[in-house]
């Protein structure tokens, strides 16, 4: 009623059960060394934009041409996000509506290919993404997917293999991108191959878009027809997707996103993307991106010094893959034990992995989150020590009988928690 104070209960009062779960997740994120390479801490400003009245609004269509009324502020918000995305990446066009990276990749395919067309992408076990044509993904079901991998000798991406597969299969579209590859991508080489065989080049920079924005990884924008990314990984935005493309693909991309694949855009996410792009346009973000690289290299050196074997021997980007074979450990058990010790990462297949995907031979380790907390090279020795001690503990126990009550877990977890206390968690405290 007009003039009355808002009597609406807050979340804590309205739904104490849910509230308590969220607060516990906050605490978990504060008290853990978070090393999942695809995760990060979004800023307080990004989180604030996400939790707004924009979630109440439908806005099917694009700014200036919508299927609903009431676009007074939603249009300028989306236009702002588009302007900032274009400025950040130097792109002709940006579509900020994709719900996430996988829908963005589907939209790229819908825009540029017909069902049944041949596409060429990196295979999942080699470090690629499901949506680059893996057999159980819609991209492998509705398109004729051919997959490239890495060289057996050095586990590096083999551009000769990409070229020879492209010449043999004449794909309509080539994907350049990965979810678990620790080295720099040569987008110019991909573009040369795509040009030779008359294919579109689509770059999926979900993992590295923050590095590209920060100027520490070459940009695919000058080379690719379409560039897709999530906004919540190294870019530190809300969960969501983004497509950049050349002017000539603008209409096809927009049509593929809406009405091709999606209905109403998530305006609260669009607003939060705009905030993240604004943050990434600041000089501090370049320093953040540089620090990610420095931290990854320092952590890789520290882990190697402790006898851990890294796939390709190290890293050029934000992530590294550990081959646990020389420790006699499976990835699943190792990741579970480390998580109980407060070190959160994921089991990951290594190239030519002899083990099953659900319990592979490797661990994937990424530093974007700990870099967001202010950790620098000087702290990587501690992070490596915690990982190594957790792995040594994991090797001493039988995976079948293991529980978090194992004697080494609680003391290590307490030390990890104390260590984390020195680094505020953005967006949380
Ligand atoms: N699930 C993401 C990752 O962890 O890399 C990719 O989509």
Coordinates of C-alpha atoms and ligand atoms in Angstrom, one line a residue:
X1 CA 0.0 0.0 0.0
X2 CA 1.2 3.5 -0.9
X3 CA 3.2 5.1 1.9
X4 CA 3.7 1.9 3.9
X5 CA 7.2 0.5 4.5
X6 CA 8.0 -2.7 2.5
X7 CA 6.8 -5.5 4.8
X8 CA 8.0 -8.2 2.4
X9 CA 10.1 -10.8 4.1
X10 CA 13.7 -11.1 3.0
X11 CA 15.1 -14.4 1.8
X12 CA 16.3 -15.4 5.3
X13 CA 12.8 -14.9 6.7
X14 CA 10.8 -16.2 3.7
X15 CA 12.8 -19.3 3.1
X16 CA 15.3 -20.0 5.9
X17 CA 16.1 -23.5 4.5
X18 CA 17.2 -22.2 1.2
X19 CA 18.9 -19.2 2.7
X20 CA 21.0 -21.4 4.9
X21 CA 22.1 -23.5 1.9
X22 CA 23.2 -20.4 0.1
X23 CA 25.1 -19.1 3.1
X24 CA 26.8 -22.5 3.4
X25 CA 27.8 -22.3 -0.2
X26 CA 29.2 -18.8 0.4
X27 CA 31.3 -20.2 3.3
X28 CA 32.4 -23.2 1.1
X29 CA 33.6 -20.8 -1.6
X30 CA 35.4 -18.7 1.0
X31 CA 37.1 -21.5 2.8
X32 CA 38.3 -23.5 -0.3
X33 CA 41.1 -23.1 -2.7
X34 CA 39.0 -23.2 -5.8
X35 CA 40.9 -24.5 -8.8
X36 CA 38.2 -25.5 -11.2
X37 CA 39.5 -23.9 -14.4
X38 CA 36.1 -22.9 -15.7
X39 CA 35.0 -21.1 -12.5
X40 CA 35.6 -17.8 -10.9
X41 CA 34.3 -15.3 -8.4
X42 CA 32.0 -12.7 -10.0
X43 CA 32.3 -9.2 -8.4
X44 CA 29.7 -7.8 -6.0
X45 CA 28.5 -5.4 -8.8
X46 CA 27.9 -8.3 -11.1
X47 CA 26.0 -10.3 -8.5
X48 CA 24.0 -7.2 -7.6
X49 CA 22.9 -6.7 -11.3
X50 CA 22.0 -10.4 -11.4
X51 CA 19.5 -10.1 -8.5
X52 CA 17.3 -7.4 -9.8
X53 CA 13.8 -6.7 -11.1
X54 CA 15.1 -7.4 -14.6
X55 CA 14.4 -11.0 -14.0
X56 CA 10.6 -10.1 -14.1
X57 CA 10.7 -8.9 -17.7
X58 CA 10.1 -10.7 -21.0
X59 CA 11.9 -9.1 -24.0
X60 CA 11.8 -11.5 -27.0
X61 CA 13.3 -9.9 -30.0
X62 CA 16.2 -7.3 -30.1
X63 CA 16.4 -3.7 -29.0
X64 CA 14.0 -1.5 -31.0
X65 CA 12.1 -4.6 -32.3
X66 CA 10.5 -6.6 -29.5
X67 CA 7.4 -8.7 -29.1
X68 CA 6.5 -7.1 -25.7
X69 CA 5.9 -3.6 -24.3
X70 CA 7.8 -2.0 -21.5
X71 CA 11.2 -2.0 -23.0
X72 CA 12.1 1.5 -21.8
X73 CA 15.1 0.3 -19.8
X74 CA 15.6 -3.2 -21.1
X75 CA 16.5 -1.9 -24.5
X76 CA 19.2 0.5 -23.3
X77 CA 20.6 -2.2 -21.0
X78 CA 21.0 -4.6 -23.9
X79 CA 22.4 -1.9 -26.1
X80 CA 24.9 -1.0 -23.5
X81 CA 26.0 -4.7 -23.1
X82 CA 26.3 -4.9 -26.9
X83 CA 28.4 -1.7 -27.1
X84 CA 30.7 -2.8 -24.4
X85 CA 31.2 -6.3 -25.7
X86 CA 32.1 -4.9 -29.2
X87 CA 34.5 -2.4 -27.6
X88 CA 36.1 -5.1 -25.4
X89 CA 36.8 -7.5 -28.2
X90 CA 37.0 -5.2 -31.2
X91 CA 34.1 -7.1 -32.9
X92 CA 31.7 -5.9 -35.6
X93 CA 28.7 -7.4 -33.9
X94 CA 27.8 -8.9 -30.5
X95 CA 24.8 -10.9 -29.5
X96 CA 24.5 -10.9 -25.7
X97 CA 21.4 -13.1 -25.4
X98 CA 22.8 -16.7 -25.3
X99 CA 21.9 -18.4 -22.1
X100 CA 25.3 -20.0 -21.9
X101 CA 28.2 -21.3 -24.0
X102 CA 26.6 -24.5 -25.3
X103 CA 23.5 -22.6 -26.7
X104 CA 25.9 -20.0 -28.1
X105 CA 27.7 -22.9 -30.0
X106 CA 24.5 -24.3 -31.2
X107 CA 23.4 -20.9 -32.4
X108 CA 26.7 -20.6 -34.4
X109 CA 26.0 -24.0 -36.0
X110 CA 22.4 -23.1 -36.7
X111 CA 23.4 -19.9 -38.3
X112 CA 26.2 -21.2 -40.6
X113 CA 25.4 -24.9 -41.2
X114 CA 22.6 -27.2 -42.3
X115 CA 21.8 -30.4 -40.4
X116 CA 24.1 -33.2 -41.8
X117 CA 26.9 -30.8 -42.8
X118 CA 30.4 -31.8 -41.9
X119 CA 32.0 -30.0 -39.0
X120 CA 35.5 -30.3 -37.7
X121 CA 36.3 -29.8 -34.0
X122 CA 38.6 -30.9 -31.2
X123 CA 37.6 -34.2 -29.6
X124 CA 36.4 -34.1 -26.0
X125 CA 39.0 -36.6 -24.7
X126 CA 41.8 -34.5 -26.3
X127 CA 40.6 -31.4 -24.5
X128 CA 37.8 -30.1 -26.8
X129 CA 34.2 -29.4 -25.8
X130 CA 31.1 -31.6 -26.1
X131 CA 29.5 -29.0 -28.4
X132 CA 32.3 -29.2 -30.9
X133 CA 30.8 -32.4 -32.4
X134 CA 31.2 -35.0 -29.7
X135 CA 29.1 -38.0 -30.6
X136 CA 26.5 -37.8 -27.8
X137 CA 26.1 -34.0 -28.1
X138 CA 23.4 -32.6 -30.4
X139 CA 26.3 -31.2 -32.4
X140 CA 27.5 -34.8 -33.0
X141 CA 24.0 -36.1 -33.7
X142 CA 22.7 -33.5 -36.1
X143 CA 26.0 -32.7 -37.9
X144 CA 28.5 -35.0 -39.4
X145 CA 31.3 -34.4 -37.0
X146 CA 35.0 -35.1 -37.7
X147 CA 37.3 -34.7 -34.7
X148 CA 41.0 -33.7 -34.4
X149 CA 43.1 -34.4 -31.4
X150 CA 46.6 -33.7 -30.1
X151 CA 49.9 -35.3 -31.1
X152 CA 50.8 -38.4 -29.2
X153 CA 54.4 -37.4 -28.9
X154 CA 54.0 -34.1 -27.2
X155 CA 50.2 -33.7 -26.6
X156 CA 50.2 -30.4 -28.5
X157 CA 47.5 -29.5 -31.0
X158 CA 48.6 -30.8 -34.4
X159 CA 47.8 -28.3 -37.1
X160 CA 49.1 -30.8 -39.7
X161 CA 46.3 -33.1 -38.6
X162 CA 43.7 -30.4 -38.6
X163 CA 44.8 -29.4 -42.2
X164 CA 44.8 -33.0 -43.5
X165 CA 41.3 -33.7 -41.9
X166 CA 40.0 -30.5 -43.3
X167 CA 41.4 -31.3 -46.8
X168 CA 39.9 -34.8 -46.6
X169 CA 36.5 -34.0 -45.2
X170 CA 35.9 -30.4 -46.5
X171 CA 33.9 -29.3 -43.4
X172 CA 31.5 -26.5 -43.6
X173 CA 32.7 -25.2 -40.3
X174 CA 35.9 -25.7 -38.2
X175 CA 35.9 -25.2 -34.4
X176 CA 39.0 -23.7 -32.8
X177 CA 38.6 -24.0 -29.0
X178 CA 39.0 -26.2 -26.0
X179 CA 38.0 -26.9 -22.4
X180 CA 41.2 -28.5 -21.2
X181 CA 44.2 -27.5 -23.3
X182 CA 47.0 -25.7 -21.5
X183 CA 48.6 -24.0 -24.5
X184 CA 48.0 -21.0 -26.8
X185 CA 45.7 -21.5 -29.8
X186 CA 47.0 -20.4 -33.2
X187 CA 43.9 -18.8 -34.6
X188 CA 45.7 -17.5 -37.7
X189 CA 46.7 -21.1 -38.6
X190 CA 43.1 -22.2 -38.1
X191 CA 41.9 -19.4 -40.4
X192 CA 44.4 -20.3 -43.1
X193 CA 43.2 -23.9 -43.1
X194 CA 39.5 -22.8 -43.1
X195 CA 40.2 -20.4 -46.0
X196 CA 41.9 -23.2 -48.0
X197 CA 39.0 -25.6 -47.7
X198 CA 36.2 -23.0 -47.9
X199 CA 35.0 -23.6 -44.3
X200 CA 33.7 -21.1 -41.7
X201 CA 35.9 -20.7 -38.7
X202 CA 34.2 -20.6 -35.3
X203 CA 36.4 -19.9 -32.3
X204 CA 35.1 -21.0 -28.9
X205 CA 37.0 -18.9 -26.4
X206 CA 34.8 -19.8 -23.4
X207 CA 37.8 -20.6 -21.2
X208 CA 40.1 -17.9 -22.4
X209 CA 37.9 -14.9 -23.2
X210 CA 39.2 -13.1 -20.1
X211 CA 42.7 -13.7 -21.3
X212 CA 41.8 -12.4 -24.8
X213 CA 40.1 -9.4 -23.3
X214 CA 43.1 -8.8 -21.1
X215 CA 45.5 -9.0 -24.0
X216 CA 47.4 -12.0 -22.8
X217 CA 46.1 -14.5 -25.4
X218 CA 45.9 -13.8 -29.1
X219 CA 42.4 -12.7 -30.2
X220 CA 40.5 -14.8 -32.7
X221 CA 38.3 -11.9 -33.7
X222 CA 40.4 -10.8 -36.7
X223 CA 40.5 -14.4 -37.9
X224 CA 37.1 -16.1 -37.2
X225 CA 33.7 -15.7 -38.7
X226 CA 32.1 -16.3 -35.4
X227 CA 33.5 -16.2 -31.8
X228 CA 31.5 -17.7 -28.9
X229 CA 32.2 -17.6 -25.2
X230 CA 30.7 -18.0 -21.8
X231 CA 30.8 -14.9 -19.6
X232 CA 31.5 -16.6 -16.3
X233 CA 34.9 -18.1 -16.6
X234 CA 38.1 -16.0 -17.0
X235 CA 35.8 -13.1 -17.9
X236 CA 34.4 -13.0 -14.3
X237 CA 30.8 -12.2 -15.4
X238 CA 27.5 -13.8 -14.6
X239 CA 26.6 -17.3 -16.0
X240 CA 25.8 -16.7 -19.6
X241 CA 27.0 -16.6 -23.2
X242 CA 28.1 -14.2 -25.8
X243 CA 28.5 -14.4 -29.6
X244 CA 30.7 -12.1 -31.6
X245 CA 30.7 -12.1 -35.4
X246 CA 31.6 -10.4 -38.6
X247 CA 29.1 -7.9 -39.9
X248 CA 28.0 -10.3 -42.7
X249 CA 26.9 -12.9 -40.2
X250 CA 25.0 -10.5 -37.9
X251 CA 21.5 -11.4 -39.2
X252 CA 22.1 -15.1 -39.3
X253 CA 23.5 -15.1 -35.8
X254 CA 20.7 -13.0 -34.4
X255 CA 18.1 -15.2 -36.1
X256 CA 19.7 -18.4 -34.8
X257 CA 19.7 -17.1 -31.2
X258 CA 16.1 -15.8 -31.4
X259 CA 13.8 -17.3 -32.6
X260 CA 16.0 -20.2 -33.7
X261 CA 17.0 -21.5 -30.3
X262 CA 15.8 -19.3 -27.5
X263 CA 12.8 -17.4 -26.3
X264 CA 13.1 -14.4 -24.0
X265 CA 16.6 -13.3 -23.1
X266 CA 17.5 -13.3 -19.4
X267 CA 17.7 -9.5 -18.9
X268 CA 19.2 -9.7 -15.4
X269 CA 22.1 -11.7 -17.0
X270 CA 22.4 -9.3 -19.8
X271 CA 22.7 -6.4 -17.3
X272 CA 25.3 -8.4 -15.3
X273 CA 27.2 -9.1 -18.6
X274 CA 27.2 -5.4 -19.2
X275 CA 28.8 -4.8 -15.8
X276 CA 31.4 -7.5 -16.4
X277 CA 32.3 -6.1 -19.8
X278 CA 32.7 -2.7 -18.1
X279 CA 35.0 -4.2 -15.5
X280 CA 37.0 -6.0 -18.2
X281 CA 37.5 -2.7 -20.0
X282 CA 39.3 -1.2 -17.0
X283 CA 43.1 -1.2 -16.9
X284 CA 43.0 -3.4 -13.7
X285 CA 41.5 -6.2 -15.7
X286 CA 44.7 -6.3 -17.9
X287 CA 46.7 -6.7 -14.7
X288 CA 44.3 -9.4 -13.6
X289 CA 44.8 -11.3 -16.8
X290 CA 48.6 -11.0 -16.6
X291 CA 48.5 -12.3 -13.0
X292 CA 46.5 -15.3 -14.1
X293 CA 49.3 -16.3 -16.5
X294 CA 52.0 -15.6 -13.9
X295 CA 50.2 -17.6 -11.3
X296 CA 49.5 -20.5 -13.7
X297 CA 53.2 -20.7 -14.7
X298 CA 54.3 -20.4 -11.0
X299 CA 51.9 -23.1 -9.9
X300 CA 53.0 -25.4 -12.8
X301 CA 56.7 -25.0 -11.8
X302 CA 55.9 -25.7 -8.1
X303 CA 53.9 -28.8 -9.0
X304 CA 56.6 -30.0 -11.3
X305 CA 59.2 -29.5 -8.6
X306 CA 57.1 -31.8 -6.4
X307 CA 57.3 -34.5 -9.0
X308 CA 53.9 -34.1 -10.6
X309 CA 53.8 -34.6 -14.3
X310 CA 52.0 -31.9 -16.3
X311 CA 50.6 -32.7 -19.8
X312 CA 52.7 -30.8 -22.3
X313 CA 55.1 -30.0 -19.5
X314 CA 53.4 -26.8 -18.4
X315 CA 51.0 -24.1 -19.4
X316 CA 50.6 -20.9 -21.4
X317 CA 47.2 -20.1 -20.2
X318 CA 45.1 -20.3 -17.0
X319 CA 45.0 -24.1 -16.7
X320 CA 47.2 -27.2 -16.4
X321 CA 46.5 -30.9 -16.6
X322 CA 48.2 -33.2 -14.2
X323 CA 48.8 -36.8 -15.2
X324 CA 48.5 -38.8 -12.0
X325 CA 49.8 -42.0 -13.4
X326 CA 53.2 -41.7 -11.7
X327 CA 51.4 -41.3 -8.4
X328 CA 49.4 -44.5 -8.9
X329 CA 46.2 -42.5 -8.4
X330 CA 42.9 -42.3 -10.3
X331 CA 41.6 -38.8 -11.0
X332 CA 38.2 -39.3 -9.3
X333 CA 39.6 -40.5 -6.0
X334 CA 42.3 -37.8 -6.0
X335 CA 39.8 -35.0 -6.8
X336 CA 37.4 -36.3 -4.1
X337 CA 40.1 -36.4 -1.4
X338 CA 41.4 -33.0 -2.4
X339 CA 37.9 -31.6 -2.2
X340 CA 37.5 -33.0 1.3
X341 CA 40.8 -31.2 2.2
X342 CA 39.4 -27.9 0.9
X343 CA 41.1 -27.9 -2.5
X344 CA 38.4 -28.0 -5.2
X345 CA 39.3 -29.1 -8.7
X346 CA 38.1 -31.7 -11.2
X347 CA 39.2 -35.1 -12.5
X348 CA 39.9 -34.8 -16.2
X349 CA 40.9 -37.1 -19.0
X350 CA 44.4 -36.7 -20.3
X351 CA 45.2 -37.2 -24.0
X352 CA 45.2 -40.9 -24.9
X353 CA 43.9 -41.7 -21.5
X354 CA 43.9 -45.4 -20.8
X355 CA 41.3 -45.0 -18.0
X356 CA 37.5 -44.4 -18.3
X357 CA 36.1 -40.9 -18.7
X358 CA 34.3 -41.0 -15.3
X359 CA 37.5 -42.0 -13.5
X360 CA 40.3 -40.6 -15.7
X361 CA 44.0 -40.3 -15.2
X362 CA 44.2 -36.6 -14.7
X363 CA 43.3 -33.5 -12.8
X364 CA 42.5 -30.1 -14.3
X365 CA 43.8 -27.2 -12.3
X366 CA 43.0 -23.6 -13.1
X367 CA 44.0 -20.3 -11.4
X368 CA 41.3 -17.7 -12.4
X369 CA 39.5 -17.9 -9.0
X370 CA 42.5 -17.8 -6.7
X371 CA 43.8 -14.9 -8.8
X372 CA 40.5 -13.1 -8.3
X373 CA 41.1 -13.5 -4.6
X374 CA 44.5 -11.7 -4.9
X375 CA 46.9 -14.6 -4.8
X376 CA 50.1 -14.0 -6.6
X377 CA 53.2 -16.1 -7.7
X378 CA 54.4 -16.0 -4.1
X379 CA 51.4 -18.0 -2.9
X380 CA 51.6 -20.7 -5.4
X381 CA 54.2 -22.7 -3.4
X382 CA 51.6 -23.0 -0.6
X383 CA 48.9 -24.0 -3.1
X384 CA 51.2 -26.6 -4.6
X385 CA 52.1 -27.9 -1.1
X386 CA 48.4 -28.3 -0.2
X387 CA 47.7 -30.2 -3.5
X388 CA 50.7 -32.4 -3.0
X389 CA 49.9 -33.3 0.6
X390 CA 46.4 -34.1 -0.3
X391 CA 47.6 -36.4 -3.1
X392 CA 50.0 -38.1 -0.8
X393 CA 47.2 -38.7 1.7
X394 CA 45.0 -40.0 -1.2
X395 CA 47.7 -42.4 -2.2
X396 CA 47.9 -43.8 1.4
X397 CA 44.2 -44.8 1.6
X398 CA 42.2 -47.4 -0.3
X399 CA 39.8 -45.6 -2.6
X400 CA 37.1 -48.1 -1.8
X401 CA 37.2 -47.6 2.0
X402 CA 38.1 -43.9 2.0
X403 CA 36.0 -41.5 3.9
X404 CA 36.6 -37.8 4.8
X405 CA 37.3 -39.1 8.4
X406 CA 40.8 -40.2 7.2
X407 CA 43.3 -38.9 9.7
X408 CA 45.1 -36.4 7.3
X409 CA 41.9 -34.7 6.0
X410 CA 40.8 -32.5 8.9
X411 CA 44.2 -31.1 9.7
X412 CA 44.9 -30.3 6.1
X413 CA 41.5 -28.8 5.6
X414 CA 42.0 -26.5 8.7
X415 CA 45.3 -25.3 7.2
X416 CA 43.7 -24.6 3.8
X417 CA 40.9 -22.7 5.5
X418 CA 43.3 -20.6 7.6
X419 CA 45.3 -19.9 4.4
X420 CA 42.1 -18.8 2.5
X421 CA 41.2 -16.5 5.3
X422 CA 43.9 -14.1 4.1
X423 CA 42.3 -13.6 0.7
X424 CA 38.8 -12.0 0.6
X425 CA 36.4 -13.7 -1.8
X426 CA 35.0 -11.2 -4.3
X427 CA 31.2 -10.9 -4.2
X428 CA 31.1 -12.8 -0.9
X429 CA 33.5 -11.1 1.6
Ligands
LIG1 N1 31.9 -27.2 -18.1 C1 32.9 -26.3 -18.7 C2 34.2 -26.7 -18.1 O1 34.3 -27.0 -17.0 O2 35.2 -26.5 -18.9 C3 32.9 -26.3 -20.1 O3 31.6 -26.0 -20.6

